[in-house]
PDB file of C-alpha atoms in Angstrom:
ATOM      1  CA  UNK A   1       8.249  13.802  -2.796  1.00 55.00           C
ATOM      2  CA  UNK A   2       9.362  10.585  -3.907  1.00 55.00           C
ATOM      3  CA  UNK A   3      12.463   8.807  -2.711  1.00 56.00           C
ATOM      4  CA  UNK A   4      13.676   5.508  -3.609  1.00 57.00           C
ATOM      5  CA  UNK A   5      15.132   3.340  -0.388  1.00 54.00           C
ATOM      6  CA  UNK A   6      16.517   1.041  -2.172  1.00 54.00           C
ATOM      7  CA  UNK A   7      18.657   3.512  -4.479  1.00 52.00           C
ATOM      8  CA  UNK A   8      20.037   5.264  -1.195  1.00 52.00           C
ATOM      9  CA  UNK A   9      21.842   4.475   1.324  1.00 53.00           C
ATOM     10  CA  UNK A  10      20.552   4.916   5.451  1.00 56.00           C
ATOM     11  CA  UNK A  11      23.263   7.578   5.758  1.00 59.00           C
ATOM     12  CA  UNK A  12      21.972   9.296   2.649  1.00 60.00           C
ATOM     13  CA  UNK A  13      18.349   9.045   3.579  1.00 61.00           C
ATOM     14  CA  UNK A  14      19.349  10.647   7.006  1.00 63.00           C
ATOM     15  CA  UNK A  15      20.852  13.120   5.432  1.00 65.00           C
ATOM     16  CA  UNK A  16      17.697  13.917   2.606  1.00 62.00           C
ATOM     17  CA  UNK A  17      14.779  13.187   4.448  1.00 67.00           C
ATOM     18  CA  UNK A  18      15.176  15.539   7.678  1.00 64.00           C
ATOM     19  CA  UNK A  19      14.516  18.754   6.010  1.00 66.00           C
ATOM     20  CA  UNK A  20      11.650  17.692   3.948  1.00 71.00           C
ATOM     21  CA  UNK A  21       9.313  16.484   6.457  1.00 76.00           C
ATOM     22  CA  UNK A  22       7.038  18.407   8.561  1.00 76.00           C
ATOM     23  CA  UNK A  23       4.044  18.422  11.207  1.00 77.00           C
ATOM     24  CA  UNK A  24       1.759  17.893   7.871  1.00 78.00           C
ATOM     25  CA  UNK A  25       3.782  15.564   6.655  1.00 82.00           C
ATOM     26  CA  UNK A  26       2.890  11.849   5.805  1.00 85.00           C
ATOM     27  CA  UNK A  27       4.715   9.155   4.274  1.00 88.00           C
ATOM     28  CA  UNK A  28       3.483   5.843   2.457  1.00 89.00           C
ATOM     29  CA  UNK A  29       6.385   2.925   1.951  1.00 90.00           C
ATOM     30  CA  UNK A  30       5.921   1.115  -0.563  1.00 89.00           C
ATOM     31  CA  UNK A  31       7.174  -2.274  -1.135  1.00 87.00           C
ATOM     32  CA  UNK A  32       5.923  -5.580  -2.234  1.00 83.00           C
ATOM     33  CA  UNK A  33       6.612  -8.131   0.784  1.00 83.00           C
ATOM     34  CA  UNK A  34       7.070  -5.517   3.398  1.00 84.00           C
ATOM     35  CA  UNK A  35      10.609  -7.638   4.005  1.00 84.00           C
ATOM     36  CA  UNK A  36      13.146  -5.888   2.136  1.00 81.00           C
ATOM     37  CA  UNK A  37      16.270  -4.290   4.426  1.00 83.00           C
ATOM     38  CA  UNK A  38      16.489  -0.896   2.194  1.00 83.00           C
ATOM     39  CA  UNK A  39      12.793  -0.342   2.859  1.00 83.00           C
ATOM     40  CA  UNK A  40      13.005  -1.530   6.446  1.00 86.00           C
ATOM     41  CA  UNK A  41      15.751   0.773   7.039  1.00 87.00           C
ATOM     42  CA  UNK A  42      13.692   3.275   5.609  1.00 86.00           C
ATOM     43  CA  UNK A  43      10.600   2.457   8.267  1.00 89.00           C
ATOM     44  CA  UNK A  44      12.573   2.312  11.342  1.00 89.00           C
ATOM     45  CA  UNK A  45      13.744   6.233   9.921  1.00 87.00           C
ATOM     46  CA  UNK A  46      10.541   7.195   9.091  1.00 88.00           C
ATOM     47  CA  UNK A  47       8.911   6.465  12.326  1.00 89.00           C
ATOM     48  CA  UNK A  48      11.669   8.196  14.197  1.00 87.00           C
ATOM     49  CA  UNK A  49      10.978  12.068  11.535  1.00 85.00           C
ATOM     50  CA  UNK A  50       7.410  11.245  11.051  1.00 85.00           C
ATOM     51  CA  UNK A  51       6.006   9.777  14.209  1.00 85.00           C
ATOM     52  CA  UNK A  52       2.601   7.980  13.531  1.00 88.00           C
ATOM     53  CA  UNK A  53       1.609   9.296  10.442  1.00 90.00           C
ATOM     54  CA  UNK A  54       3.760   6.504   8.758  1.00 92.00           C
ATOM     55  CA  UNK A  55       1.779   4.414   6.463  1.00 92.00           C
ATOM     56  CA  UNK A  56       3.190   0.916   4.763  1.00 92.00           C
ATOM     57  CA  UNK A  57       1.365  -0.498   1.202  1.00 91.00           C
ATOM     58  CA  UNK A  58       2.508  -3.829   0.620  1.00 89.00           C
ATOM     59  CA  UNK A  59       1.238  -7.606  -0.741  1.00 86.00           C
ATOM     60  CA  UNK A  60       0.430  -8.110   2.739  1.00 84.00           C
ATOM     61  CA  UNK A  61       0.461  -7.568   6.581  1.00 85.00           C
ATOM     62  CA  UNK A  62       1.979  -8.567   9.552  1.00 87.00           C
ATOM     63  CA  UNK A  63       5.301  -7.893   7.785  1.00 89.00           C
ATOM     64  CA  UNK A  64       8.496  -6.254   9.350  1.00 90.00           C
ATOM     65  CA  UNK A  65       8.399  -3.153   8.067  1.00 91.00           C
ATOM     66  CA  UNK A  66       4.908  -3.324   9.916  1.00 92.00           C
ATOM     67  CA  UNK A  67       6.438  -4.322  12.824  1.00 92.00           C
ATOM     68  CA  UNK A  68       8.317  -1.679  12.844  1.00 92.00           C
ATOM     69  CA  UNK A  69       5.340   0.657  12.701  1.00 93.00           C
ATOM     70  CA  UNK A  70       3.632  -1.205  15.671  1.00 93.00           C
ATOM     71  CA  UNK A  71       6.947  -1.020  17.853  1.00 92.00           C
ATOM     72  CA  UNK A  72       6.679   2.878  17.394  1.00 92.00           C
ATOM     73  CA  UNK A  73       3.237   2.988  18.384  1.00 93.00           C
ATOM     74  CA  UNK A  74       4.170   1.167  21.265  1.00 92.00           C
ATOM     75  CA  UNK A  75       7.517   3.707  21.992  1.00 92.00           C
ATOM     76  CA  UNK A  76       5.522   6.537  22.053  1.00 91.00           C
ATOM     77  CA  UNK A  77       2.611   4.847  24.068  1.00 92.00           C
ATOM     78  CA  UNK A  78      -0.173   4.990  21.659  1.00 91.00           C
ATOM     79  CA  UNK A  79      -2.489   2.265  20.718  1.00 91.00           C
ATOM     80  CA  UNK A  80      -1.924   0.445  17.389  1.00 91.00           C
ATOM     81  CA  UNK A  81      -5.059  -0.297  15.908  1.00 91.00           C
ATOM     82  CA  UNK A  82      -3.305  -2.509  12.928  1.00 88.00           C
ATOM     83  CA  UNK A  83      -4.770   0.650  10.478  1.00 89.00           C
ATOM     84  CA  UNK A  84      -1.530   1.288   8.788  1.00 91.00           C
ATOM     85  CA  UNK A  85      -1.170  -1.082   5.762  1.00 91.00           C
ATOM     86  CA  UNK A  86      -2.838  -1.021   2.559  1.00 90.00           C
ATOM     87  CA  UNK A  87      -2.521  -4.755   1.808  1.00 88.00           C
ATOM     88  CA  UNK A  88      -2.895  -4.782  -2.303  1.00 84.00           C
ATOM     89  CA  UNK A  89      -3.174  -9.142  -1.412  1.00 81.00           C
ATOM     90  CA  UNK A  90       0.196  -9.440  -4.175  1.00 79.00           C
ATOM     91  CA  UNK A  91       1.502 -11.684  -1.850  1.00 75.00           C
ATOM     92  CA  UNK A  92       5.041 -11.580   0.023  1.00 69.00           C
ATOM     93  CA  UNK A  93       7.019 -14.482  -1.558  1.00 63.00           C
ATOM     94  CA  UNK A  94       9.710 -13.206  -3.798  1.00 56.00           C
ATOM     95  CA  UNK A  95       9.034 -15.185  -6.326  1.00 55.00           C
ATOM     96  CA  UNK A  96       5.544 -13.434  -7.277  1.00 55.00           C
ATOM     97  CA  UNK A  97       5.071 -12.320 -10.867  1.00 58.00           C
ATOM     98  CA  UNK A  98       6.469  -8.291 -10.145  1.00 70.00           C
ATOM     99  CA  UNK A  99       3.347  -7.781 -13.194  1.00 71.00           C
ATOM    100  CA  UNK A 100       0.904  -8.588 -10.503  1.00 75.00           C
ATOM    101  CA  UNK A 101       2.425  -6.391  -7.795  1.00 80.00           C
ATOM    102  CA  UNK A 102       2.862  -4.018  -9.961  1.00 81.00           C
ATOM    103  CA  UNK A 103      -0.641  -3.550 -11.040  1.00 77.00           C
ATOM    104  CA  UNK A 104      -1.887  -4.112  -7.910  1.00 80.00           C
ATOM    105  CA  UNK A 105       0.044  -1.413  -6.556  1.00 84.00           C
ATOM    106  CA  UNK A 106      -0.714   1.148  -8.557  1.00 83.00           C
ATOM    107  CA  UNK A 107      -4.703  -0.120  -8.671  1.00 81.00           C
ATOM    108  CA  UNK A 108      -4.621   0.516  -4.614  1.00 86.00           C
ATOM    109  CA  UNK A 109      -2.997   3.917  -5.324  1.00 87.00           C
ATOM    110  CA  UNK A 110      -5.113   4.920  -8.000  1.00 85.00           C
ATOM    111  CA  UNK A 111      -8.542   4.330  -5.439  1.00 85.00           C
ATOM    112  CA  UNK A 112      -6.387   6.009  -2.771  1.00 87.00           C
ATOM    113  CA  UNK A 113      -6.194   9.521  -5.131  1.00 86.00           C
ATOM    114  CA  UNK A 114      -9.476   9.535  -5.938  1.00 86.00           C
ATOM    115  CA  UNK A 115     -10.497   9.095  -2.045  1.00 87.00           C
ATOM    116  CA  UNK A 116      -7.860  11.612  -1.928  1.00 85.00           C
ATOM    117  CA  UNK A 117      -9.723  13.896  -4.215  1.00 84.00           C
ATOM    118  CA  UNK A 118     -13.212  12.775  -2.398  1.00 85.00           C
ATOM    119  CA  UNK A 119     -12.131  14.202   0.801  1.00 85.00           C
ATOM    120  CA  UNK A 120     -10.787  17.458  -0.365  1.00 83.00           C
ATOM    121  CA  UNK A 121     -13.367  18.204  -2.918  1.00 81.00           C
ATOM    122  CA  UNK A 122     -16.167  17.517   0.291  1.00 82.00           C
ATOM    123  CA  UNK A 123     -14.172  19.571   2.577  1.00 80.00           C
ATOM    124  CA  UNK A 124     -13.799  22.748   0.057  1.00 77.00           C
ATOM    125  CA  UNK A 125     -17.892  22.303   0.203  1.00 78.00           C
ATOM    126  CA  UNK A 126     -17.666  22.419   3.752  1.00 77.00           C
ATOM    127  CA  UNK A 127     -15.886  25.830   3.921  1.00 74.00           C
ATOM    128  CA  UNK A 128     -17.861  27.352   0.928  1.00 73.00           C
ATOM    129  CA  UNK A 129     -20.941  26.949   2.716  1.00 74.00           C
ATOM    130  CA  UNK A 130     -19.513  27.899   6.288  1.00 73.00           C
ATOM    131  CA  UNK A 131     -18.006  30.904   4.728  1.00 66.00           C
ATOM    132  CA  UNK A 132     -21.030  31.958   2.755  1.00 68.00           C
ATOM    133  CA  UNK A 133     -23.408  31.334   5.821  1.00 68.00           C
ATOM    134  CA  UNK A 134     -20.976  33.741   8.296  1.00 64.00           C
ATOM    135  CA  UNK A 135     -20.409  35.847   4.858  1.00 59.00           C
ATOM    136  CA  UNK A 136     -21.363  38.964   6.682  1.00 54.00           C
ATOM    137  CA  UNK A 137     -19.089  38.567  10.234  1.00 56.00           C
ATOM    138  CA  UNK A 138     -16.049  37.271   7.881  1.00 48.00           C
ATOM    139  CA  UNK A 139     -16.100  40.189   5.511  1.00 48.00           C
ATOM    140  CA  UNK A 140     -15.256  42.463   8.857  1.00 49.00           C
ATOM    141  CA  UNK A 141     -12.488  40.978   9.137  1.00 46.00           C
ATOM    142  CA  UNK A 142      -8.582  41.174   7.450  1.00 48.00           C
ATOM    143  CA  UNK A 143      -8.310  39.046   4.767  1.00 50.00           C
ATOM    144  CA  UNK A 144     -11.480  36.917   5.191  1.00 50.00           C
ATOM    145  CA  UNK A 145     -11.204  34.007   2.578  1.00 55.00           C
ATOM    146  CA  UNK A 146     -12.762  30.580   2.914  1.00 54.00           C
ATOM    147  CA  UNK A 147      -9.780  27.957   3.613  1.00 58.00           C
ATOM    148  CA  UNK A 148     -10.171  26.335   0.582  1.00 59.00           C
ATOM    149  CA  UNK A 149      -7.284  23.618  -1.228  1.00 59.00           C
ATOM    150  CA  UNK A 150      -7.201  23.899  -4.736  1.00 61.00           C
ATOM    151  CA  UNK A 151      -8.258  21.004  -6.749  1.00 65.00           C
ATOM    152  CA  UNK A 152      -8.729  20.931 -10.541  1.00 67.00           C
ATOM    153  CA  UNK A 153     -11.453  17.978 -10.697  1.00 72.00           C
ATOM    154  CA  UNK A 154     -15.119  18.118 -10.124  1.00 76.00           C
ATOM    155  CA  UNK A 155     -17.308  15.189  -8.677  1.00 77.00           C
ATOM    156  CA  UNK A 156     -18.285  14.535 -12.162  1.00 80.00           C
ATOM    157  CA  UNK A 157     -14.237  14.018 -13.101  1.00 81.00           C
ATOM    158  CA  UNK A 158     -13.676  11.869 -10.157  1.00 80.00           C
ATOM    159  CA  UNK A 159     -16.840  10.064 -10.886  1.00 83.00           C
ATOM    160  CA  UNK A 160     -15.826   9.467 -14.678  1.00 83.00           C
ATOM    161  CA  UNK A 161     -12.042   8.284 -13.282  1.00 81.00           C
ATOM    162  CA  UNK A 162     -13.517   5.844 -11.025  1.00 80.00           C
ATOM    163  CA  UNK A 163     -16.035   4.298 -13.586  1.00 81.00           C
ATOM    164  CA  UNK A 164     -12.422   3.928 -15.771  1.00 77.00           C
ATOM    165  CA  UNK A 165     -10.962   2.376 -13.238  1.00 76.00           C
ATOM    166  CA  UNK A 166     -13.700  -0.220 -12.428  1.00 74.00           C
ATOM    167  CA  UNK A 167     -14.194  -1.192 -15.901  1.00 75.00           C
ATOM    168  CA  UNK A 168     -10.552  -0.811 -17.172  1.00 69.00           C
ATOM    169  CA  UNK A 169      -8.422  -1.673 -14.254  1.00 67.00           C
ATOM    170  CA  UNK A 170     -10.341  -4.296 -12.240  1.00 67.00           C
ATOM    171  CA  UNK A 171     -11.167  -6.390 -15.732  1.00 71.00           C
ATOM    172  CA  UNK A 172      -6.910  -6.100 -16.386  1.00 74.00           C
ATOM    173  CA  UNK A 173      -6.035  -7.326 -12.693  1.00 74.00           C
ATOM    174  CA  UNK A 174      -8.394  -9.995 -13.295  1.00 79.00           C
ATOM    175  CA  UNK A 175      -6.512 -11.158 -16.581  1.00 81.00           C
ATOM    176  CA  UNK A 176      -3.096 -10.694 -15.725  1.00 80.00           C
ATOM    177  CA  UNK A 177      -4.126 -13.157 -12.162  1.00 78.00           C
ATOM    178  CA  UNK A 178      -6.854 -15.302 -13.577  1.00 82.00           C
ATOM    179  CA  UNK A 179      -9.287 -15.163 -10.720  1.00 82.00           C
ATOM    180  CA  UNK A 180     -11.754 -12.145 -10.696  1.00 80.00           C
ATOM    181  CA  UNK A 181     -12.869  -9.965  -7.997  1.00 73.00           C
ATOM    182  CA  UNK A 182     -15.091 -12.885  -6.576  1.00 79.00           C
ATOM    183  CA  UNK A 183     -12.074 -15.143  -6.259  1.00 79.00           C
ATOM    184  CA  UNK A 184     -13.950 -17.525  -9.079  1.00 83.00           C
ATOM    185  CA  UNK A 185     -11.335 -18.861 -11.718  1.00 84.00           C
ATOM    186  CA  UNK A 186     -11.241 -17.765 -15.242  1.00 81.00           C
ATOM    187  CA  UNK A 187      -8.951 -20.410 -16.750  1.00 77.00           C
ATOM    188  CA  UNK A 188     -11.596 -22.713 -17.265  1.00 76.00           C
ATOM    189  CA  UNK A 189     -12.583 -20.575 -20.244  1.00 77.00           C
ATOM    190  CA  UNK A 190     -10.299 -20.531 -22.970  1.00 74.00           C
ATOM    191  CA  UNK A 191     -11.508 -17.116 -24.098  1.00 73.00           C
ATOM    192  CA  UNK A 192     -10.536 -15.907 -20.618  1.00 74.00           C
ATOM    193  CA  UNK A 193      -7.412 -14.726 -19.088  1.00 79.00           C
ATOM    194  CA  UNK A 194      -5.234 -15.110 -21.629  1.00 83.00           C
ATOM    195  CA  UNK A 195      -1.791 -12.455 -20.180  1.00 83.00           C
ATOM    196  CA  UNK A 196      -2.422 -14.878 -16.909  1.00 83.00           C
ATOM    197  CA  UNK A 197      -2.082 -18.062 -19.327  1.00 85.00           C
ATOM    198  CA  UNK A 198       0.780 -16.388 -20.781  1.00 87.00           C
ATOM    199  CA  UNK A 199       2.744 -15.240 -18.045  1.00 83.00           C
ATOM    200  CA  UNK A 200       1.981 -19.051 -16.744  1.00 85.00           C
ATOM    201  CA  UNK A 201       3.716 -20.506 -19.335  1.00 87.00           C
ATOM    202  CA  UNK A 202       7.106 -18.491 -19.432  1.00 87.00           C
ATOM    203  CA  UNK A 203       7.017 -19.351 -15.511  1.00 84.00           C
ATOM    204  CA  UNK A 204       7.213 -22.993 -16.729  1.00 88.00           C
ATOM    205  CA  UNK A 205       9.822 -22.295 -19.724  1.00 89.00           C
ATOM    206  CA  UNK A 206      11.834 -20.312 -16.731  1.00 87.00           C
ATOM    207  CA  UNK A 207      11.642 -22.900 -14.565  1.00 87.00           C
ATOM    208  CA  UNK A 208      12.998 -25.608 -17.117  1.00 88.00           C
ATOM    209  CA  UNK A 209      16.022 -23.098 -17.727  1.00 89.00           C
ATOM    210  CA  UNK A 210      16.169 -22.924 -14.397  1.00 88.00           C
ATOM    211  CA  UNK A 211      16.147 -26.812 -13.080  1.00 89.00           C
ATOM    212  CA  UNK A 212      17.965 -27.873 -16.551  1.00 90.00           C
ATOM    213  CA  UNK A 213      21.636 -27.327 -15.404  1.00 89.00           C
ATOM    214  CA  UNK A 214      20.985 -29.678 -11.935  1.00 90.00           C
ATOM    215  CA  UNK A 215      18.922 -32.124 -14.360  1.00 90.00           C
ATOM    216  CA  UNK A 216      21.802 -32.685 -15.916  1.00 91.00           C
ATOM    217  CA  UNK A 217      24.042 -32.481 -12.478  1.00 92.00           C
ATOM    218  CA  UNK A 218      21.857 -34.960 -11.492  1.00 92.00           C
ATOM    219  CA  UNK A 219      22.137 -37.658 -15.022  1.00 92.00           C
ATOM    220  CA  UNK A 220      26.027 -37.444 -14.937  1.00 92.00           C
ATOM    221  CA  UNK A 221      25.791 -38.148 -11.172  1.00 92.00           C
ATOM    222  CA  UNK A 222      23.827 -41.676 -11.694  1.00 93.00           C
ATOM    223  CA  UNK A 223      26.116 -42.367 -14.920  1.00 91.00           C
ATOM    224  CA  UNK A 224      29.261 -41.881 -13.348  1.00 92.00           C
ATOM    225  CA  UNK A 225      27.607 -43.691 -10.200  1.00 90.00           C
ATOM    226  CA  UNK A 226      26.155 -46.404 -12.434  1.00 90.00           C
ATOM    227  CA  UNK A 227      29.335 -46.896 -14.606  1.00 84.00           C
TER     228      UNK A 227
END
């Protein structure tokens, strides 16, 4: 389930969440700088319904909404072993291109799935072969069936997926930033990350609009002054 902090209210949330979250239940927040008060809200709530199983993915760590995780750790006496953020490295200022957190956020959820899909394709292996090993002890009793959860993709699909996202995704991240997964710059190449040259240059054209109206602030200032 999917629920948007920022598009309800804390009384709202209190009164939506409760219901929908159980002992298997576990919740990811999302947000870019981990700093923003609807999502914060939404923490301190979701540590209080979901008790540790409260995961934060964010353009970095050490944030408040982590802090809030950490404090709950520390509530219920449990040892926080700073193991609860996916840090997609987007940054926390909010003034970072949204493009780059963005597709940095869905990059770290995309390798999350397919670890996802990993893990439950591995552990439907593990209770086909347990089941087929103790075939003969299960099949005396009710209702014997191996404790399987239903998946539609093979190793070979999650295999294909992940080669698409290491030669799709990774190569676009690198574009859009201009630095690839090394941390070596591509702008030195004019051939090379051209939507990161782009999205440069209508940050300069936004910052003109931006500083034009105190430019000028500025110019009557000293003529006025001056005169």
């Amino acid at each position: 389930k999917v629920i948007s902090a920022c598009s309800e209210s804390t009384e709202n949330l209190r009164g939506i969440v409760p219901h929908k979250i159980s002992s298997l239940t576990s919740v990811i927040l999302v947000s870019q700088s981990g700093q923003t008060f609807p999502t914060l809200h939404a923490t301190r709530l979701m540590t209080q319904l979901a008790g540790l199983k409260v995961w934060i993915l964010s353009g970095c760590v050490n944030s408040r909404m982590e802090n809030e995780v950490r404090e709950s750790f520390r509530i219920r006496g449990q040892l926080y072993l700073e193991d609860r953020v996916f840090n997609n490295y987007s940054g926390h200022r909010p003034a970072e291109p949204t493009s780059v957190a963005i597709a940095s956020t869905f990059h770290t959820f995309t390798w999350l799935l397919l670890h996802i899909l990993r893990a439950v394709n591995a552990r439907n292996e593990v209770e086909m072969a347990t089941f087929r090993l103790h075939r003969g002890n299960l099949l005396k009793m009710d209702n014997a069936e191996p404790s399987l959860v239903p998946t539609l993709y093979s190793v070979h699909c999650i295999n294909d997926m992940q080669s698409i996202v290491a030669n799709s995704c990774v190569a676009t991240l690198c574009d859009i930033v201009g630095y690839d997964e090394l941390g070596t710059s591509l702008t030195k190449e004019k051939s090379l990350a051209l939507t990161n040259r782009e999205l440069v240059q209508q940050g300069k054209l936004w910052a003109a609009h931006v500083n034009e109206p105190w430019t000028i602030t500025v110019a009557v200032g000293c003529y006025i002054f001056v005169s």
